[in-house]
């Protein structure tokens, strides 16, 4: 099984780091394709960034499907383009916020989210509502470190996260932490051990869910609202996105 | 006051038709700028279309702001890119689904939505939840006519809408109808008269809300999650979207 | 267009003050009729006061309709008698809590309410639920100044409001403030400037919504539960309220 | 214990009928005071009627308290003035919609409401939301018989109710029926037997709840929002309602 | 009327204490049967304890029904086995959490729960959701005293409770306290007096509700999901629970 | 990894059938331990059956943990004893209703549940609320075939299920079906193919989730409300359940 991990931002360094971690959780037989968004924002820290990460992400989904990918993970905590991606993919698509929140409810009666910047908390909040977890999510917190600065001071990040997670557990009376950014994935194991609670990385969780769906031979329903898009022309700099006659993967767009 | 009406799909004919109606509801002193999306889908009938209408829409918002526009209406019932648009605009931005649903609660205790294709009902459903109107929206119905076919048979459309609206009022015990597509705007007056209930066109409603916000000197809060995007590079065919150094409106992108 | 602003309490001074502000937001061609409740409580600070403001308010609605009024604003943050008023009015009726909360969701993803006395917070809370904004309203706060004392110490009021609003924005992580009393209307502009966020006065908002409905030729649905009351006798000191044979506006009641 | 049953409409015949039934459910030692509203609508079939039943109702509450009453039942399914009544009463106040819905959840996992006119369904719907029973209430139905016509054709009423209740149980998959009007109280026993499910009369239920609160020496909290109204002048034809210097019970008002 | 008070834990001392209090609230003519669970945990402080209190509790229900009991109270704040008990009882069954929360909404617009151990808060939280009171319950607090230690230091307990209740009223802006453990019942009267708000003991409340249902001749609906269990064999150490051929009350099981 | 599949009813035939299917979805290296409840009801078709399936189920959890099991699946659609099981297990525990509903939201925007008997629909309904999926679950339907009769007429069952599922998809406008009973597991593949939508079997889904949690080295949080039970004596025929000194697995209890 070939699984595509899509980093919706354009940081190849982050993609490489995610790919390293991802390979450790995939089943031995499965193959990882880690893809950096070829278009859009360097990091996703608001609605504007998120909206503009979607075209490149959808390209990656389409190209992946053409190239034999059998499942996709969208590795940004806002789950950008999730339903649009499901429309054009024959294979499963899972977002990391979705994955982490679902998993959190299997191991705790309540969880807290710890994310990067305060301005992104509303995105998490909206997803909590959309996914139905407002009774399970007991708090959303931010360490106020920008996405691309997460790697600048690894020790400082760990300290900040440790403090924020411990504070969240205490104040929210939660049993688990959901990491609110793909760029925090590498901290999950260490924080889990230090804090003694499940600290959940959505990237790993989503990868396993895609594997699981593949093994169960289940994928997005094509009955109703997630069916393939209706055929129609697309104009301007997005004309290559016309469905189904999308331009070849190698097109310059 | 100069108000921009953005048609998120690429049909100039629909834009022209919307603009005609829009001019009739604006205050005499106000000026309308009707803009067709220069990129993306010919019509918006699903999550994929909707997601890909957003970049062009955001361009229009940005260009409008640069050109002295003092308010924006997003004229597609999915309210695509609404929060992203609010981030980059100094002036108010209103979506037509938002406008129509809000207004409906001022004139009835419950309303029904009548939209184009069944596959778009989930989009309306999600907006109902997001906006908080699940106690007010008593039903969502579709006439199963594609957006771009709405004008093919005006008489047939009117008949279908009349039947669908009357059925919705009866079954849902609603007091008002929300038209679920910008392309239905021209029917509002006639259906209101025929059915004897408010049949609400979100385009008119949104235009008046933008006027109203302008007159009240109120606009999107720049405190917190709708503040201007953080400065950062953008890559690939979307590099022109980098904030704040967006490429000029005339750039080829 | 002749619009009636009804002050549901019996303070003519407050009505005058509201009228001054109201005239500044109405369109030049429109006429304001500011009416003080001729019966009931001097101020509305609880359920009892609120319930007893309604008969006089309904008289004003009825008299206004008879005298050519084309829209009504109920200028008390509890929106007393809103649905009853809609039943007897042919023209639109808007409450100021409704108006302010709706508008707040157009300019921020979350808002805080700042009201007078703590004991009225439950009224705001119930309205938040009724209107569907429990995901948008992030906090309700009180400055603990009685309605009729709001004008006693203008400087002190401004200080208290400034502190309360700033605290609410901080604690609730809100993007906008909703003023929880008609008597605070005059503070909106100054607080908006000082705090740098939209501070929303429901009186202005409601007036513009009434204008807007009038211009769109929309009014309360008379299908279903907001239809005119059924004809029946009324007894006792309220016999003049019998519908439709209400006593003349000038009757002593 | 002296318990007051207040009929918020002005039909003495209905009060007498309610009183007969009420005496059968009260404990032998307890005394019933059945009071007809001295002011307001002959029947309550909408928001306007409901709002105007409240002043007379509050008079009855006040007078009852002065005359040694130790608990109050508001015998209209809209629970008019419930929170206002609680503010001015030292003793418990229970509404019949509240009573019936609460009780229904003790004997079934889901219930249906059967009321008089379709136009009053929205009132029941709002109460269901306010009281928190939207997961328990599976349907609201109307027999389309006006309140004051309920006694015109007893056999016809019984037939209509039997059909409506049986249909509701079937369609809603409910386990119990809540009677949606005080004027249906006398049908509860017969329908319970015929249908083989609890058919709940809110009048009886509310009387027992008042007895129960009295025996438990519990009453409305005077801490916070249900504390006695603040002292202030009242004007016009409602000046007698000024708190605490209410006019004597015998005043002409 | 013979009413059974079932203590779901196995502490006979607690049962005796509950029985003393219970006899004071029952009507003179009614008879109390206080039963200690003959199987299961000494105290209920988590999901495991709660689940294992249910078989013995159901035995008590069954035996009570056989022995002429006409109503049952489940005296543990988790309301263990409530719906299962309703299935096998012809007579009413009320849980004390259910009773206390319902009653609290009759005397206050918001209440706080004060319970024993923090780990049981989730049980209360789930019940709040199940019963529909998430708008009414404004906080859940714990004094961190184990159930069976409640009697160790009566003065200390009272002090802890006084502090916790006062703090909850202040922080939650509540009007009433719900005691979150049957073992706190004896404190209700004293705390009510000291704090000046209703402090609600679910045991008393539930007993009165059972009396009330009996007097109204209402009991659990046997239509639908609370009908008697389907006949079927039971195996192993629970074979005596087979319905309807349950082993005699005196069987060793 | 050794995974335990617990059939909470006492039908060894059903366990065997579940085990066959289960072995096909587990990873090659993983070992399945299929356990039939040694105590309790032959089938679970109501609250009473469900409550009495829990003690035996908890024994199986405990015994499994002692015997090296690294994850547990509770194979009854009511997810009996789920939180209690999580308290006593060091390893993950997943219920099949939980598993199927979660998975359904990954492949469709809305799903329908098709279960055995109408009387069990309330159990599914309560779980939908508990898990947060009331926006995703669009209908719950029953084929009215008892659990143990599912195998009596395989062809008839398939026909009934096909009809019920197709009807549910149509009426509910759902994109996926959740099978509402472990005994329907074997139909998932065939129905998926016939209906062209994901028909989800919770048993397979739960097994894969347990594998997934194991591979991610995540398990139930022991911080807070799912921590191991507090030590205390247990009495009567359940004394062997005292925690932590549970009787040996082989004890007669």
PDB file of C-alpha atoms in Angstrom, chain D residues 25 27 83 86 93-94 98 102-103 105-109 129-136 138 169-170 174-176 192 197-200 204-205 208-209 211-213 215-216 218-221 223 225-226, chain E residues 25 27 83 86 93-94 98 102-103 105-109 129-136 138 169-170 174-176 192 197-200 204-205 208-209 211-213 215-216 218-221 223 225-226:
ATOM      1  CA  UNK D  25     -54.866  15.123  43.089  1.00  0.00           C
ATOM      2  CA  UNK D  27     -53.233  15.783  49.400  1.00  0.00           C
ATOM      3  CA  UNK D  83     -39.531  33.518  35.665  1.00  0.00           C
ATOM      4  CA  UNK D  86     -40.610  33.325  40.491  1.00  0.00           C
ATOM      5  CA  UNK D  93     -44.004  28.465  41.143  1.00  0.00           C
ATOM      6  CA  UNK D  94     -44.341  25.719  38.549  1.00  0.00           C
ATOM      7  CA  UNK D  98     -42.400  22.435  32.506  1.00  0.00           C
ATOM      8  CA  UNK D 102     -40.050  16.908  33.207  1.00  0.00           C
ATOM      9  CA  UNK D 103     -42.368  14.137  34.313  1.00  0.00           C
ATOM     10  CA  UNK D 105     -38.712  12.049  30.943  1.00  0.00           C
ATOM     11  CA  UNK D 106     -39.143  10.025  34.149  1.00  0.00           C
ATOM     12  CA  UNK D 107     -41.432   7.496  32.498  1.00  0.00           C
ATOM     13  CA  UNK D 108     -40.219   7.311  28.909  1.00  0.00           C
ATOM     14  CA  UNK D 109     -37.055   7.847  26.908  1.00  0.00           C
ATOM     15  CA  UNK D 129     -35.241  24.042  23.966  1.00  0.00           C
ATOM     16  CA  UNK D 130     -35.296  26.216  27.071  1.00  0.00           C
ATOM     17  CA  UNK D 131     -35.892  23.264  29.363  1.00  0.00           C
ATOM     18  CA  UNK D 132     -33.273  21.132  27.647  1.00  0.00           C
ATOM     19  CA  UNK D 133     -35.499  18.363  26.281  1.00  0.00           C
ATOM     20  CA  UNK D 134     -34.763  18.444  22.574  1.00  0.00           C
ATOM     21  CA  UNK D 135     -33.337  14.932  22.848  1.00  0.00           C
ATOM     22  CA  UNK D 136     -36.442  13.719  24.640  1.00  0.00           C
ATOM     23  CA  UNK D 138     -39.663  13.523  19.497  1.00  0.00           C
ATOM     24  CA  UNK D 169     -46.726   7.478  19.274  1.00  0.00           C
ATOM     25  CA  UNK D 170     -46.381   5.603  16.030  1.00  0.00           C
ATOM     26  CA  UNK D 174     -42.458   7.839  21.636  1.00  0.00           C
ATOM     27  CA  UNK D 175     -43.338   6.202  24.915  1.00  0.00           C
ATOM     28  CA  UNK D 176     -45.499   8.943  26.399  1.00  0.00           C
ATOM     29  CA  UNK D 192     -53.765   6.724  29.387  1.00  0.00           C
ATOM     30  CA  UNK D 197     -48.996   4.748  27.710  1.00  0.00           C
ATOM     31  CA  UNK D 198     -48.608   7.604  30.174  1.00  0.00           C
ATOM     32  CA  UNK D 199     -50.637  10.561  28.898  1.00  0.00           C
ATOM     33  CA  UNK D 200     -49.423  13.393  31.041  1.00  0.00           C
ATOM     34  CA  UNK D 204     -51.794  17.563  37.981  1.00  0.00           C
ATOM     35  CA  UNK D 205     -48.059  17.222  37.613  1.00  0.00           C
ATOM     36  CA  UNK D 208     -47.811  17.685  42.902  1.00  0.00           C
ATOM     37  CA  UNK D 209     -44.473  19.367  42.263  1.00  0.00           C
ATOM     38  CA  UNK D 211     -46.711  20.132  47.087  1.00  0.00           C
ATOM     39  CA  UNK D 212     -43.418  18.321  46.877  1.00  0.00           C
ATOM     40  CA  UNK D 213     -41.354  21.507  47.043  1.00  0.00           C
ATOM     41  CA  UNK D 215     -42.881  19.439  51.843  1.00  0.00           C
ATOM     42  CA  UNK D 216     -39.164  19.604  51.119  1.00  0.00           C
ATOM     43  CA  UNK D 218     -37.547  24.312  49.053  1.00  0.00           C
ATOM     44  CA  UNK D 219     -38.399  27.339  47.007  1.00  0.00           C
ATOM     45  CA  UNK D 220     -37.024  29.643  44.359  1.00  0.00           C
ATOM     46  CA  UNK D 221     -33.493  30.779  45.037  1.00  0.00           C
ATOM     47  CA  UNK D 223     -29.626  34.514  45.124  1.00  0.00           C
ATOM     48  CA  UNK D 225     -31.371  36.388  38.873  1.00  0.00           C
ATOM     49  CA  UNK D 226     -34.579  35.271  40.583  1.00  0.00           C
TER      50      UNK D 226
ATOM     51  CA  UNK E  25     -39.894  13.264  54.004  1.00  0.00           C
ATOM     52  CA  UNK E  27     -46.040  11.069  53.660  1.00  0.00           C
ATOM     53  CA  UNK E  83     -33.118   2.446  32.420  1.00  0.00           C
ATOM     54  CA  UNK E  86     -37.297   0.827  34.509  1.00  0.00           C
ATOM     55  CA  UNK E  93     -38.069   4.252  39.337  1.00  0.00           C
ATOM     56  CA  UNK E  94     -36.236   7.516  39.964  1.00  0.00           C
ATOM     57  CA  UNK E  98     -32.023  12.912  37.919  1.00  0.00           C
ATOM     58  CA  UNK E 102     -34.695  18.339  37.661  1.00  0.00           C
ATOM     59  CA  UNK E 103     -35.714  19.956  40.914  1.00  0.00           C
ATOM     60  CA  UNK E 105     -34.179  23.822  37.489  1.00  0.00           C
ATOM     61  CA  UNK E 106     -37.511  24.557  39.201  1.00  0.00           C
ATOM     62  CA  UNK E 107     -35.923  26.858  41.768  1.00  0.00           C
ATOM     63  CA  UNK E 108     -33.001  28.459  39.938  1.00  0.00           C
ATOM     64  CA  UNK E 109     -31.954  29.361  36.423  1.00  0.00           C
ATOM     65  CA  UNK E 129     -25.858  15.894  28.964  1.00  0.00           C
ATOM     66  CA  UNK E 130     -28.187  12.898  29.001  1.00  0.00           C
ATOM     67  CA  UNK E 131     -30.836  14.725  30.978  1.00  0.00           C
ATOM     68  CA  UNK E 132     -30.540  17.857  28.873  1.00  0.00           C
ATOM     69  CA  UNK E 133     -29.300  20.288  31.510  1.00  0.00           C
ATOM     70  CA  UNK E 134     -26.069  21.584  30.024  1.00  0.00           C
ATOM     71  CA  UNK E 135     -27.595  25.056  29.869  1.00  0.00           C
ATOM     72  CA  UNK E 136     -28.629  24.844  33.520  1.00  0.00           C
ATOM     73  CA  UNK E 138     -22.972  25.874  35.462  1.00  0.00           C
ATOM     74  CA  UNK E 169     -22.137  29.800  43.863  1.00  0.00           C
ATOM     75  CA  UNK E 170     -19.690  32.624  43.442  1.00  0.00           C
ATOM     76  CA  UNK E 174     -25.485  29.740  40.322  1.00  0.00           C
ATOM     77  CA  UNK E 175     -28.666  29.989  42.324  1.00  0.00           C
ATOM     78  CA  UNK E 176     -28.722  26.475  43.783  1.00  0.00           C
ATOM     79  CA  UNK E 192     -29.588  25.556  52.734  1.00  0.00           C
ATOM     80  CA  UNK E 197     -29.925  29.063  48.603  1.00  0.00           C
ATOM     81  CA  UNK E 198     -31.619  25.756  47.877  1.00  0.00           C
ATOM     82  CA  UNK E 199     -29.128  22.969  48.527  1.00  0.00           C
ATOM     83  CA  UNK E 200     -30.775  19.968  46.966  1.00  0.00           C
ATOM     84  CA  UNK E 204     -35.482  13.377  49.307  1.00  0.00           C
ATOM     85  CA  UNK E 205     -36.320  14.709  45.887  1.00  0.00           C
ATOM     86  CA  UNK E 208     -41.171  12.670  46.629  1.00  0.00           C
ATOM     87  CA  UNK E 209     -41.162  12.135  42.875  1.00  0.00           C
ATOM     88  CA  UNK E 211     -44.781   9.358  45.733  1.00  0.00           C
ATOM     89  CA  UNK E 212     -46.000  11.869  43.215  1.00  0.00           C
ATOM     90  CA  UNK E 213     -45.990   9.399  40.350  1.00  0.00           C
ATOM     91  CA  UNK E 215     -50.467   9.412  43.421  1.00  0.00           C
ATOM     92  CA  UNK E 216     -50.866  10.393  39.795  1.00  0.00           C
ATOM     93  CA  UNK E 218     -48.299   7.123  36.363  1.00  0.00           C
ATOM     94  CA  UNK E 219     -45.431   4.776  35.757  1.00  0.00           C
ATOM     95  CA  UNK E 220     -42.829   3.842  33.179  1.00  0.00           C
ATOM     96  CA  UNK E 221     -44.229   3.448  29.699  1.00  0.00           C
ATOM     97  CA  UNK E 223     -44.525   0.931  24.968  1.00  0.00           C
ATOM     98  CA  UNK E 225     -37.785   0.775  24.646  1.00  0.00           C
ATOM     99  CA  UNK E 226     -38.678   0.490  28.337  1.00  0.00           C
TER     100      UNK E 226
END
